[in-house]
Structure formats: structure tokens, C-alpha cells
CSV table of C-alpha atoms in Angstrom, one decimal:
chain,number,residue,atom,x,y,z
A,139,MET,CA,-35.6,76.9,-57.7
A,140,GLU,CA,-37.4,75.0,-54.8
A,141,ASN,CA,-35.7,75.3,-52.1
A,142,LEU,CA,-34.0,71.7,-50.3
A,143,PHE,CA,-36.7,71.5,-47.1
A,144,LEU,CA,-40.1,73.2,-46.2
A,145,ASP,CA,-39.8,76.6,-45.0
A,146,GLN,CA,-39.4,75.5,-40.5
A,147,LYS,CA,-42.0,78.9,-40.2
A,148,LYS,CA,-44.8,78.2,-42.4
A,149,THR,CA,-47.9,75.6,-41.7
A,150,LEU,CA,-48.3,72.6,-43.8
A,151,HIS,CA,-50.9,73.4,-47.3
A,152,THR,CA,-53.4,70.9,-45.0
A,153,CYS,CA,-52.6,73.0,-41.4
A,154,LYS,CA,-55.8,75.5,-40.9
A,155,GLU,CA,-53.2,77.5,-38.4
A,156,GLU,CA,-52.0,80.6,-39.6
A,157,ASP,CA,-48.0,79.6,-37.7
A,158,CYS,CA,-46.1,77.0,-36.2
A,159,LYS,CA,-45.8,79.1,-33.2
A,160,ASN,CA,-47.2,77.5,-29.7
A,161,CYS,CA,-48.3,73.8,-31.5
A,162,ASN,CA,-49.3,71.4,-30.0
A,163,VAL,CA,-47.8,68.5,-32.4
A,164,SER,CA,-44.9,69.9,-33.0
A,165,LYS,CA,-42.2,68.2,-30.8
A,166,ASP,CA,-44.6,64.5,-31.3
A,167,ILE,CA,-44.3,65.1,-34.8
A,168,ASN,CA,-42.3,66.3,-38.1
A,169,CYS,CA,-44.3,67.9,-40.0
A,170,HIS,CA,-41.2,69.5,-41.6
A,171,PHE,CA,-37.9,67.8,-41.8
A,172,ASN,CA,-34.7,69.0,-42.2
A,173,LEU,CA,-30.5,67.7,-43.4
A,174,LYS,CA,-30.1,66.0,-40.8
A,175,GLN,CA,-32.9,63.8,-40.8
A,176,LEU,CA,-32.2,62.9,-44.2
A,177,LEU,CA,-28.9,62.1,-43.7
A,178,ASN,CA,-29.7,59.7,-39.6
A,179,PHE,CA,-31.7,57.8,-42.5
A,180,LEU,CA,-29.2,57.2,-45.1
A,181,LEU,CA,-27.3,56.3,-42.6
A,182,ILE,CA,-29.7,53.4,-41.4
A,183,ALA,CA,-30.8,53.2,-45.0
A,184,LEU,CA,-27.2,52.6,-47.3
A,185,PRO,CA,-25.6,50.1,-45.8
A,186,PRO,CA,-27.6,46.8,-46.4
A,187,PHE,CA,-27.6,48.4,-50.2
A,188,ILE,CA,-23.9,49.2,-50.1
A,189,ILE,CA,-23.6,45.3,-48.6
A,190,GLY,CA,-25.5,43.9,-51.0
A,191,GLY,CA,-24.8,45.5,-54.1
A,192,TYR,CA,-21.0,45.3,-53.8
A,193,THR,CA,-21.3,41.8,-53.4
A,194,ILE,CA,-23.9,41.3,-56.2
A,195,TYR,CA,-21.8,43.2,-58.5
A,196,THR,CA,-18.5,41.2,-58.0
A,197,HIS,CA,-20.0,38.4,-58.7
A,198,ASN,CA,-22.4,38.9,-61.1
A,199,TRP,CA,-23.2,42.7,-62.6
A,200,ILE,CA,-26.0,41.9,-64.7
A,201,PHE,CA,-28.0,41.0,-61.5
A,202,LEU,CA,-27.1,44.1,-60.1
A,203,ALA,CA,-28.1,46.4,-62.8
A,204,ILE,CA,-31.2,44.2,-62.4
A,205,TRP,CA,-31.6,44.9,-58.9
A,206,ILE,CA,-31.3,48.8,-59.5
A,207,VAL,CA,-33.7,49.1,-61.9
A,208,ILE,CA,-36.2,46.8,-59.1
A,209,ILE,CA,-35.4,49.8,-56.6
A,210,LEU,CA,-36.0,52.8,-59.6
A,211,LEU,CA,-39.2,51.7,-60.4
A,212,TYR,CA,-40.0,50.8,-57.0
A,213,PHE,CA,-38.8,53.5,-54.9
A,214,GLY,CA,-39.4,56.2,-57.4
A,215,LEU,CA,-42.6,55.4,-58.9
A,216,VAL,CA,-45.0,52.4,-57.1
A,217,GLU,CA,-44.2,53.3,-53.4
A,218,ILE,CA,-44.6,57.4,-54.8
A,219,ARG,CA,-48.1,56.4,-55.9
A,220,VAL,CA,-49.0,53.7,-53.2
A,221,MET,CA,-48.0,54.5,-50.2
A,222,CYS,CA,-46.3,58.7,-50.4
A,223,SER,CA,-49.5,59.9,-51.8
A,224,HIS,CA,-51.5,59.5,-48.9
A,225,CYS,CA,-49.3,62.1,-46.7
A,226,PRO,CA,-50.1,65.5,-46.3
A,227,HIS,CA,-46.1,66.2,-47.1
A,228,TYR,CA,-47.8,65.7,-50.5
A,229,ALA,CA,-49.9,67.9,-50.7
A,230,GLU,CA,-47.8,70.8,-51.0
A,231,PRO,CA,-48.8,72.1,-54.3
A,232,LYS,CA,-45.1,74.5,-54.9
A,233,LEU,CA,-43.2,71.2,-54.5
A,234,LYS,CA,-41.8,69.1,-57.3
A,235,THR,CA,-40.1,66.7,-56.0
A,236,LEU,CA,-41.0,65.4,-52.7
A,237,LYS,CA,-38.7,66.7,-49.2
A,238,CYS,CA,-38.3,64.2,-46.9
A,239,TRP,CA,-36.3,61.9,-45.6
A,240,ALA,CA,-37.8,58.8,-47.1
A,241,ASN,CA,-37.6,60.1,-50.5
A,242,TYR,CA,-36.4,62.9,-50.6
A,243,GLY,CA,-36.5,64.3,-54.4
A,244,ALA,CA,-38.9,61.4,-56.0
A,245,PRO,CA,-41.1,63.0,-58.3
A,246,LYS,CA,-44.6,63.7,-57.7
A,247,LEU,CA,-46.0,62.4,-60.8
A,248,TRP,CA,-49.5,61.0,-58.5
A,249,LYS,CA,-52.4,63.4,-57.4
A,250,TYR,CA,-52.4,64.0,-53.6
A,251,ARG,CA,-55.0,61.3,-52.5
A,252,PRO,CA,-55.4,61.9,-48.5
A,253,GLY,CA,-56.6,59.7,-46.1
A,254,PRO,CA,-55.5,55.8,-45.4
A,255,MET,CA,-54.0,52.8,-47.8
A,256,SER,CA,-56.0,50.3,-49.6
A,257,ILE,CA,-55.8,46.4,-48.6
A,258,ALA,CA,-53.9,46.2,-52.5
A,259,GLU,CA,-51.7,49.5,-51.8
A,260,LYS,CA,-50.6,47.9,-48.6
A,261,THR,CA,-50.3,44.2,-50.1
A,262,ILE,CA,-48.0,46.1,-52.6
A,263,PHE,CA,-45.9,48.8,-50.8
A,264,LEU,CA,-45.1,45.6,-48.5
A,265,PHE,CA,-44.0,43.5,-51.2
A,266,GLY,CA,-41.5,46.0,-52.8
A,267,MET,CA,-40.5,46.5,-50.5
A,268,SER,CA,-39.5,43.1,-49.8
A,269,VAL,CA,-38.8,42.4,-52.7
A,270,ALA,CA,-35.8,45.2,-52.9
A,271,PHE,CA,-34.0,44.2,-49.8
A,272,LEU,CA,-35.1,39.8,-49.6
A,273,TYR,CA,-33.0,40.1,-53.7
A,274,PRO,CA,-29.5,40.9,-52.2
A,275,ILE,CA,-29.9,38.4,-49.2
A,276,ILE,CA,-30.8,35.5,-51.7
A,277,PHE,CA,-27.6,35.7,-54.0
A,278,LEU,CA,-25.5,36.2,-50.7
A,279,VAL,CA,-27.0,33.0,-50.2
A,280,ILE,CA,-26.4,31.5,-53.7
A,281,VAL,CA,-22.7,32.7,-53.9
A,282,LYS,CA,-22.5,31.7,-50.1
A,283,GLU,CA,-20.6,34.3,-48.7
A,284,TRP,CA,-22.2,33.4,-45.1
A,285,PHE,CA,-20.2,36.4,-43.2
A,286,LEU,CA,-21.7,38.8,-45.8
A,287,LEU,CA,-25.0,37.8,-45.5
A,288,PHE,CA,-25.0,38.3,-41.8
A,289,ILE,CA,-23.5,41.6,-41.7
A,290,CYS,CA,-26.5,42.2,-44.7
A,291,ILE,CA,-29.0,40.9,-42.6
A,292,MET,CA,-28.1,42.5,-39.4
A,293,THR,CA,-28.2,46.0,-40.9
A,294,THR,CA,-31.7,45.0,-42.5
A,295,ILE,CA,-32.7,44.0,-39.7
A,296,ALA,CA,-31.2,47.6,-38.0
A,297,PHE,CA,-33.1,49.5,-40.0
A,298,PHE,CA,-36.2,48.6,-40.2
A,299,ALA,CA,-36.1,48.5,-36.0
A,300,THR,CA,-34.5,52.6,-36.5
A,301,LEU,CA,-37.4,53.1,-39.1
A,302,LYS,CA,-39.8,52.0,-36.6
A,303,ASN,CA,-39.3,53.2,-33.1
A,304,PHE,CA,-37.5,56.2,-34.1
A,305,LEU,CA,-38.6,58.1,-37.4
A,306,CYS,CA,-42.2,56.3,-38.2
A,307,ALA,CA,-42.8,56.9,-34.3
A,308,HIS,CA,-43.1,60.8,-35.3
A,309,CYS,CA,-43.9,60.6,-39.0
A,310,ILE,CA,-47.4,63.0,-40.3
A,311,ASN,CA,-48.3,59.9,-43.2
A,312,PHE,CA,-50.5,57.8,-41.1
A,313,ALA,CA,-51.2,55.9,-43.7
A,314,CYS,CA,-48.0,53.7,-43.8
A,315,PRO,CA,-47.5,51.2,-42.7
A,316,PHE,CA,-44.6,51.6,-40.5
A,317,ASN,CA,-46.5,54.2,-38.5
A,318,THR,CA,-46.8,53.4,-35.1
A,319,VAL,CA,-47.9,57.8,-34.2
A,320,ASP,CA,-50.0,57.1,-31.1
A,321,ASN,CA,-53.9,57.5,-32.1
A,322,ASP,CA,-53.3,61.2,-29.0
A,323,THR,CA,-51.2,62.5,-31.9
A,324,ARG,CA,-53.2,61.3,-34.2
A,325,ASN,CA,-56.9,63.5,-33.3
A,326,LYS,CA,-54.5,65.9,-32.1
A,327,PHE,CA,-53.2,66.7,-36.2
A,328,PHE,CA,-55.8,66.0,-37.7
A,329,ASP,CA,-57.8,68.7,-35.5
A,330,LYS,CA,-54.9,70.9,-37.1
A,331,ASN,CA,-55.0,69.6,-41.1
A,332,VAL,CA,-59.1,69.2,-41.5
A,333,VAL,CA,-59.0,67.6,-44.6
A,334,VAL,CA,-56.7,64.7,-44.1
A,335,LYS,CA,-59.1,64.1,-41.0
A,336,GLN,CA,-62.1,64.3,-43.1
A,337,ALA,CA,-60.1,61.1,-45.7
A,338,TRP,CA,-60.1,59.4,-42.5
A,339,LYS,CA,-63.1,59.6,-41.3
A,340,LYS,CA,-65.1,58.7,-44.7
A,341,GLU,CA,-63.1,55.6,-43.7
A,342,ASP,CA,-63.9,54.4,-40.7
């Protein structure tokens, strides 16, 4: 049975170090994940979905079903292929599902592909993300639920702002368009993760 998260004392599969002691990267980047990070992510991610989902359900459950299908297909399959499969966390050989805060529990159906995302992958990623988050907003406009629309927009903006400035600023998936880890930290990570470094050098 898989653990809830990766062992904090063991290095990533891609890392050349024997252990995580005296690591000069761990303070600036999250190689491992924990329950607190997952709960923090859910706390900022769920409000717009709950507000939008409840409103859609009260007007027409069929449109809610369509949105749920879109969410499951995008976050459970498409996003995993175009974005998550580039992440060093995805390279963990013993994991059958992801153990990160962003897509916890998603199945690893694709092979690990180190290096940056292609333009096509970024386009698919951003388009799918837009559809998932704009669907309830468009619905709220159509049914003229102005107060809920305002709350939904504000919580969505708060989600992406918090995501980019705090969570994405410490994420090991440098391929993601939302990643804001600085170049110095990236290079320190590359020095410890040679396979990842080589994959990114090929694209330079």
C-alpha cells in the first residue's frame, strides 16, 4: 500500500544525493509534499467550484454533470499528460498515483517526460484550465446571479494569485506556465537532478 506522501527523509528518484541532509535547495523549493500543503491548496481551490457547482445544480443539474465531466477529464487525464508528466515528482517509480498538493490521487497513466512543455502542451493546458474555471462564471452571468458571480470571480482571482505567488513559487515542476521559481534556485535543483538538467539543456 502506498504512503500518503513521499518519505521526507528520502531524496527524489531523479536526485543524485544520498539523503536530504544539508540540502541547499529544500528551503526554497518543495521536493516533498505533506497534508498541510494539500489542505491549504484545497482551501483556496474549492470555494469557486462549490459556489459555481451549487448554483448550476439549483438551475439545471445537466449542466452541472457536463461541468463535472469536463473537470474529471481535464484534471484527471489531460492536465496530467501535458503538464504533470514533466514534473520530477512524476518520475517516482513506486508511485501509481500522484502525491503532490495540486493533483493528489491522479493516476500516472503516462511516462515521465523531463524537460519543458511544448507550445501545444501549454496551449492545451491553459485552454483546459480556462474552460474549467470560466464555465461556472459564464453560467452565473446567464442566470443573472450577480452576487454569486462576484463571489465566484473574487475567489477565483484569489485562488490564482495565491497559487502563483506562494505555492507555484516553490514547485519543482518548472515546466508549468504558472511556475515562478527563480533561476538561481532552478540551477541549484538542476545540479542535484542531472536527468532533469540534461532534458532542459536539450531545449536551450
